[in-house]
Short mmCIF file of C-alpha atoms in Angstrom, two decimals:
data_model
loop_
_atom_site.label_atom_id
_atom_site.label_comp_id
_atom_site.label_asym_id
_atom_site.label_seq_id
_atom_site.Cartn_x
_atom_site.Cartn_y
_atom_site.Cartn_z
CA MET A 20 -77.29 -43.54 -33.45
CA ALA A 21 -78.89 -40.21 -32.44
CA LEU A 22 -77.24 -36.79 -32.76
CA GLU A 23 -77.83 -33.91 -30.36
CA PRO A 24 -76.55 -30.38 -31.13
CA ALA A 25 -74.31 -28.96 -28.41
CA GLY A 26 -72.91 -25.52 -29.26
CA GLY A 27 -70.85 -26.28 -32.35
CA ARG A 28 -70.35 -29.85 -31.29
CA ARG A 29 -72.69 -32.78 -31.52
CA HIS A 30 -73.28 -35.41 -28.92
CA LEU A 31 -73.10 -38.99 -30.17
CA TRP A 32 -75.53 -41.52 -28.72
CA ILE A 33 -76.08 -45.22 -29.25
CA TYR A 34 -79.00 -47.38 -28.11
CA ARG A 35 -76.75 -49.89 -26.38
CA HIS A 36 -79.03 -51.98 -24.15
CA PRO A 37 -82.43 -53.28 -25.40
CA LEU A 38 -85.32 -53.43 -22.91
CA VAL A 39 -85.12 -57.21 -22.34
CA ILE A 40 -81.39 -56.98 -21.53
CA ARG A 41 -82.01 -54.13 -19.08
CA LEU A 42 -84.86 -55.92 -17.32
CA ALA A 43 -82.85 -59.16 -17.07
CA HIS A 44 -79.89 -57.22 -15.66
CA TRP A 45 -81.83 -55.51 -12.85
CA ILE A 46 -83.88 -58.60 -12.00
CA ASN A 47 -80.61 -60.53 -11.78
CA ALA A 48 -79.10 -57.91 -9.46
CA ALA A 49 -82.05 -58.11 -7.04
CA VAL A 50 -82.38 -61.90 -7.20
CA LEU A 51 -78.66 -62.55 -6.69
CA LEU A 52 -78.61 -60.25 -3.64
CA ILE A 53 -81.45 -62.24 -2.05
CA LEU A 54 -79.78 -65.53 -3.00
CA LEU A 55 -76.49 -64.40 -1.44
CA MET A 56 -78.06 -63.28 1.83
CA SER A 57 -80.30 -66.34 2.18
CA GLY A 58 -77.37 -68.57 1.20
CA LEU A 59 -75.28 -67.11 4.03
CA GLN A 60 -78.17 -67.85 6.40
CA ILE A 61 -78.09 -71.49 5.24
CA PHE A 62 -74.31 -71.65 5.58
CA ASN A 63 -74.55 -70.33 9.16
CA ALA A 64 -76.48 -73.48 10.16
CA HIS A 65 -73.30 -75.48 9.59
CA PRO A 66 -70.38 -73.08 8.92
CA ALA A 67 -67.92 -75.56 7.46
CA LEU A 68 -67.06 -76.99 4.05
CA TYR A 69 -65.80 -80.45 3.13
CA TRP A 70 -64.77 -82.50 0.10
CA GLY A 71 -66.44 -85.79 -0.59
CA ASP A 72 -69.86 -87.17 0.21
CA ARG A 73 -70.02 -86.70 3.99
CA SER A 74 -69.38 -84.03 6.60
CA THR A 75 -67.16 -85.63 9.22
CA PHE A 76 -67.13 -82.56 11.50
CA ASP A 77 -63.36 -82.82 11.86
CA ALA A 78 -60.66 -81.34 9.62
CA PRO A 79 -62.98 -79.32 7.34
CA ALA A 80 -61.52 -77.62 4.28
CA LEU A 81 -62.93 -74.33 5.60
CA SER A 82 -64.72 -73.30 8.77
CA ILE A 83 -65.91 -70.07 10.38
CA THR A 84 -66.35 -70.48 14.13
CA ALA A 85 -65.95 -68.76 17.50
CA GLU A 86 -63.75 -69.80 20.39
CA SER A 87 -62.51 -68.51 23.73
CA GLY A 88 -59.59 -66.11 23.44
CA ALA A 89 -57.11 -64.74 25.93
CA GLY A 90 -58.68 -63.78 29.27
CA GLY A 91 -61.86 -65.67 28.49
CA THR A 92 -62.98 -63.27 25.77
CA GLY A 93 -64.47 -64.70 22.61
CA ARG A 94 -62.98 -64.39 19.17
CA GLY A 95 -64.03 -65.29 15.65
CA VAL A 96 -61.83 -67.67 13.69
CA LEU A 97 -61.67 -68.34 9.96
CA GLN A 98 -59.78 -71.56 9.25
CA VAL A 99 -58.76 -72.63 5.73
CA GLY A 100 -56.80 -75.86 5.94
CA ALA A 101 -54.01 -75.21 8.44
CA LEU A 102 -54.32 -71.41 8.17
CA ARG A 103 -56.18 -69.71 11.06
CA LEU A 104 -57.20 -66.05 11.01
CA ASP A 105 -58.73 -63.92 13.76
CA THR A 106 -61.94 -62.47 12.28
CA THR A 107 -63.60 -61.15 15.43
CA GLY A 108 -66.33 -58.60 14.71
CA VAL A 109 -66.65 -59.66 11.08
CA LEU A 110 -66.85 -63.46 10.83
CA GLY A 111 -67.45 -66.07 13.53
CA LEU A 112 -68.23 -63.60 16.32
CA SER A 113 -70.13 -60.34 15.81
CA LYS A 114 -72.39 -58.06 17.81
CA VAL A 115 -76.16 -57.58 17.51
CA ALA A 116 -77.56 -54.70 19.62
CA GLY A 117 -74.28 -54.69 21.56
CA VAL A 118 -74.42 -58.39 22.40
CA GLU A 119 -71.83 -60.79 20.99
CA ASN A 120 -73.26 -63.58 18.80
CA GLU A 121 -71.51 -66.72 17.65
CA ARG A 122 -72.43 -66.96 13.97
CA ALA A 123 -70.32 -67.36 10.85
CA PHE A 124 -71.74 -64.36 8.97
CA PRO A 125 -73.17 -61.35 10.85
CA ALA A 126 -76.90 -60.60 11.06
CA TRP A 127 -76.76 -57.68 8.59
CA ALA A 128 -75.48 -60.03 5.85
CA THR A 129 -78.13 -62.77 6.14
CA LEU A 130 -81.79 -63.15 5.20
CA PRO A 131 -83.54 -63.27 7.57
CA ALA A 132 -81.29 -61.45 10.03
CA GLY A 133 -81.98 -63.82 12.92
CA GLN A 134 -80.94 -67.47 12.97
CA ASP A 135 -83.74 -69.14 10.95
CA LEU A 136 -82.62 -71.94 8.65
CA ALA A 137 -86.12 -72.91 7.45
CA THR A 138 -86.99 -69.37 6.31
CA GLY A 139 -83.58 -68.93 4.73
CA ARG A 140 -84.10 -72.11 2.71
CA ARG A 141 -87.52 -70.98 1.51
CA TRP A 142 -86.15 -67.63 0.33
CA HIS A 143 -83.22 -69.38 -1.35
CA TYR A 144 -85.25 -72.02 -3.21
CA VAL A 145 -87.91 -69.59 -4.48
CA PHE A 146 -85.41 -67.06 -5.78
CA ALA A 147 -83.14 -69.77 -7.19
CA TRP A 148 -85.93 -70.65 -9.60
CA ALA A 149 -86.50 -66.96 -10.35
CA PHE A 150 -82.80 -66.73 -11.18
CA VAL A 151 -82.95 -69.76 -13.49
CA LEU A 152 -86.04 -68.52 -15.34
CA ASN A 153 -84.56 -65.03 -15.75
CA GLY A 154 -81.33 -66.58 -17.05
CA LEU A 155 -83.22 -68.69 -19.57
CA LEU A 156 -85.09 -65.61 -20.80
CA TYR A 157 -81.77 -63.78 -21.22
CA LEU A 158 -80.22 -66.69 -23.12
CA LEU A 159 -83.19 -67.25 -25.42
CA TYR A 160 -83.49 -63.57 -26.24
CA GLY A 161 -79.72 -63.21 -26.61
CA ILE A 162 -79.46 -66.14 -29.02
CA GLY A 163 -82.54 -65.20 -31.03
CA SER A 164 -81.62 -61.51 -31.37
CA GLY A 165 -77.87 -62.05 -31.87
CA GLN A 166 -77.19 -59.97 -28.76
CA LEU A 167 -75.44 -62.88 -27.04
CA ARG A 168 -72.89 -63.27 -29.83
CA ARG A 169 -72.25 -59.51 -30.05
CA ARG A 170 -71.88 -59.12 -26.30
CA LEU A 171 -69.89 -62.26 -25.43
CA ILE A 172 -67.82 -63.31 -28.44
CA PRO A 173 -64.69 -61.18 -29.02
CA ASP A 174 -64.00 -59.97 -32.56
CA ARG A 175 -60.74 -61.03 -34.23
CA ASP A 176 -59.17 -57.58 -33.97
CA GLN A 177 -59.97 -57.53 -30.25
CA ILE A 178 -58.28 -60.89 -29.69
CA ARG A 179 -55.17 -59.68 -31.53
CA ASP A 180 -55.00 -56.58 -29.29
CA ILE A 181 -55.81 -58.22 -25.97
CA GLY A 182 -52.48 -57.07 -24.54
CA GLY A 183 -53.30 -53.47 -25.42
CA SER A 184 -56.70 -53.77 -23.75
CA VAL A 185 -55.05 -55.03 -20.56
CA ARG A 186 -52.63 -52.07 -20.57
CA GLU A 187 -55.47 -49.60 -21.10
CA HIS A 188 -57.44 -51.09 -18.21
CA VAL A 189 -54.42 -50.94 -15.89
CA ARG A 190 -54.12 -47.23 -16.76
CA LEU A 191 -57.89 -46.80 -16.26
CA ARG A 192 -58.30 -45.67 -19.87
CA PHE A 193 -61.54 -46.77 -21.47
CA PRO A 194 -62.75 -46.82 -25.11
CA LYS A 195 -64.29 -43.66 -26.57
CA GLY A 196 -66.16 -42.88 -29.77
CA GLU A 197 -66.62 -45.69 -32.29
CA GLU A 198 -64.73 -48.24 -30.16
CA ALA A 199 -67.15 -47.66 -27.27
CA LYS A 200 -70.02 -49.03 -29.37
CA ARG A 201 -69.00 -52.56 -28.41
CA TYR A 202 -67.76 -54.22 -25.26
CA ASN A 203 -63.98 -54.52 -25.08
CA VAL A 204 -62.27 -57.89 -25.19
CA LEU A 205 -61.78 -58.17 -21.41
CA GLN A 206 -65.46 -57.44 -20.81
CA LYS A 207 -66.51 -60.04 -23.36
CA LEU A 208 -64.22 -62.75 -22.05
CA THR A 209 -65.24 -62.08 -18.45
CA TYR A 210 -68.96 -62.12 -19.27
CA LEU A 211 -68.43 -65.27 -21.33
CA VAL A 212 -66.87 -67.08 -18.37
CA VAL A 213 -69.53 -65.82 -15.93
CA VAL A 214 -72.57 -66.52 -18.13
CA LEU A 215 -71.50 -69.81 -19.69
CA LEU A 216 -69.34 -71.33 -16.94
CA LEU A 217 -69.56 -69.80 -13.45
CA LEU A 218 -73.35 -69.39 -13.25
CA PRO A 219 -74.19 -72.85 -14.70
CA VAL A 220 -71.70 -74.52 -12.34
CA MET A 221 -73.24 -72.69 -9.38
CA VAL A 222 -76.76 -73.79 -10.38
CA LEU A 223 -75.75 -77.41 -11.01
CA ALA A 224 -73.86 -77.59 -7.71
CA GLY A 225 -76.93 -76.23 -5.95
CA LEU A 226 -79.12 -78.89 -7.56
CA ALA A 227 -76.60 -81.59 -6.64
CA MET A 228 -77.08 -80.76 -2.95
CA SER A 229 -80.81 -81.54 -3.08
CA PRO A 230 -81.76 -85.03 -1.78
CA ALA A 231 -84.61 -85.14 -4.31
CA MET A 232 -82.26 -84.38 -7.20
CA ASP A 233 -79.73 -86.84 -5.81
CA ALA A 234 -82.39 -89.56 -5.88
CA ALA A 235 -83.59 -88.65 -9.39
CA TRP A 236 -80.21 -87.84 -10.95
CA PRO A 237 -77.45 -89.52 -8.88
CA TRP A 238 -74.98 -88.80 -11.69
CA LEU A 239 -75.27 -85.07 -10.95
CA THR A 240 -74.06 -85.48 -7.37
CA ALA A 241 -71.38 -87.91 -8.53
CA LEU A 242 -70.21 -85.29 -11.05
CA PHE A 243 -69.06 -83.13 -8.13
CA GLY A 244 -67.67 -86.03 -6.11
CA GLY A 245 -70.42 -86.01 -3.48
CA ARG A 246 -72.93 -83.65 -1.87
CA GLN A 247 -70.35 -82.01 0.39
CA SER A 248 -68.08 -81.31 -2.57
CA ALA A 249 -71.08 -79.82 -4.41
CA ARG A 250 -71.75 -77.58 -1.40
CA SER A 251 -68.13 -76.40 -1.42
CA VAL A 252 -68.20 -75.74 -5.18
CA HIS A 253 -71.48 -73.84 -4.78
CA PHE A 254 -69.94 -71.68 -2.01
CA ILE A 255 -66.76 -71.00 -4.02
CA ALA A 256 -68.73 -70.12 -7.17
CA ALA A 257 -70.93 -67.73 -5.17
CA ASN A 258 -67.87 -65.98 -3.76
CA LEU A 259 -66.30 -65.68 -7.23
CA LEU A 260 -69.56 -64.13 -8.40
CA VAL A 261 -69.41 -61.61 -5.54
CA LEU A 262 -65.84 -60.77 -6.58
CA PHE A 263 -67.02 -60.27 -10.17
CA VAL A 264 -69.79 -57.92 -9.00
CA ILE A 265 -67.36 -55.87 -6.90
CA VAL A 266 -64.96 -55.44 -9.84
CA HIS A 267 -67.89 -54.74 -12.18
CA VAL A 268 -69.23 -51.96 -9.91
CA LEU A 269 -65.77 -50.41 -9.48
CA LEU A 270 -65.27 -50.31 -13.25
CA VAL A 271 -68.73 -48.75 -13.70
CA LEU A 272 -67.69 -46.03 -11.25
CA VAL A 273 -64.31 -45.22 -12.81
CA SER A 274 -65.39 -45.49 -16.46
CA GLY A 275 -68.32 -43.07 -16.14
CA PHE A 276 -70.98 -43.80 -13.55
CA TRP A 277 -73.82 -41.65 -14.90
CA ASN A 278 -73.27 -42.67 -18.50
CA ASN A 279 -73.21 -46.37 -17.59
CA MET A 280 -76.26 -46.06 -15.34
CA ARG A 281 -78.19 -44.11 -17.98
CA GLY A 282 -77.34 -46.83 -20.49
CA MET A 283 -78.63 -49.61 -18.25
CA VAL A 284 -81.78 -47.66 -17.23
CA THR A 285 -82.83 -46.02 -20.50
CA GLY A 286 -80.75 -47.97 -23.03
CA TRP A 287 -79.01 -44.84 -24.37
CA PHE A 288 -75.24 -44.60 -24.01
CA SER A 289 -73.11 -41.56 -24.79
CA LEU A 290 -70.08 -42.00 -27.05
CA GLY A 291 -68.89 -38.44 -26.36
CA THR A 292 -68.90 -35.40 -28.59
CA GLU A 293 -67.34 -34.43 -31.90
CA THR A 294 -66.99 -31.17 -33.86
CA ARG A 295 -69.66 -30.71 -36.51
#
């Protein structure tokens, strides 16, 4: 921990994020953005989800389509089971250069922007492997250095005070001083679920959709109950990951944007000041 004089008070610093962790974090951020956008391009080719081994094209579990509305105007429709929602302008029907387009996700959200399934697949497959390799590097370094245990496994005192941590988060009060040297219990549990459950399930479901993998490892596809079920699980996991990122970014903003960003760019994190 470094000390910096500050007019009768000293600033407390901790080297919180080693270089490998920082690199893995930013590579992950870029790779996951590309995977999300190319994945939406792939979904647009057939904007419906099913359970089982086949897509029957009727009664999907979820679909994003366009249809004729009142007066002959088009409208976007999101259907989940029996629930139907008008999503015109956002999902199902959106405008490109002032012209309405029937597509599940709008052009600005997909990679590439135009309808191009083959290119979207190439982007997705290449960066899927980049994601896997980056994740393996993170895991190997985390296990070997002990960082994984310190970052993901809650301490006993944190488990005992989990209720207090929830109350502090609801009030938007975040740890200071010595307590800020470690992740709080909610952070650890969330990262634990994401790193050891959500991300592996997403990767395995993606592999289970591949005909080559299905031929080599039929048990993997069977694990999800069929290729269409694997596609649905992959889609759901991706959306849960997006939700995690949104909450993560919001908490970074409210708990001290510049301090958090400095920590993830340079490694140094401020614990605040104290009187000398």
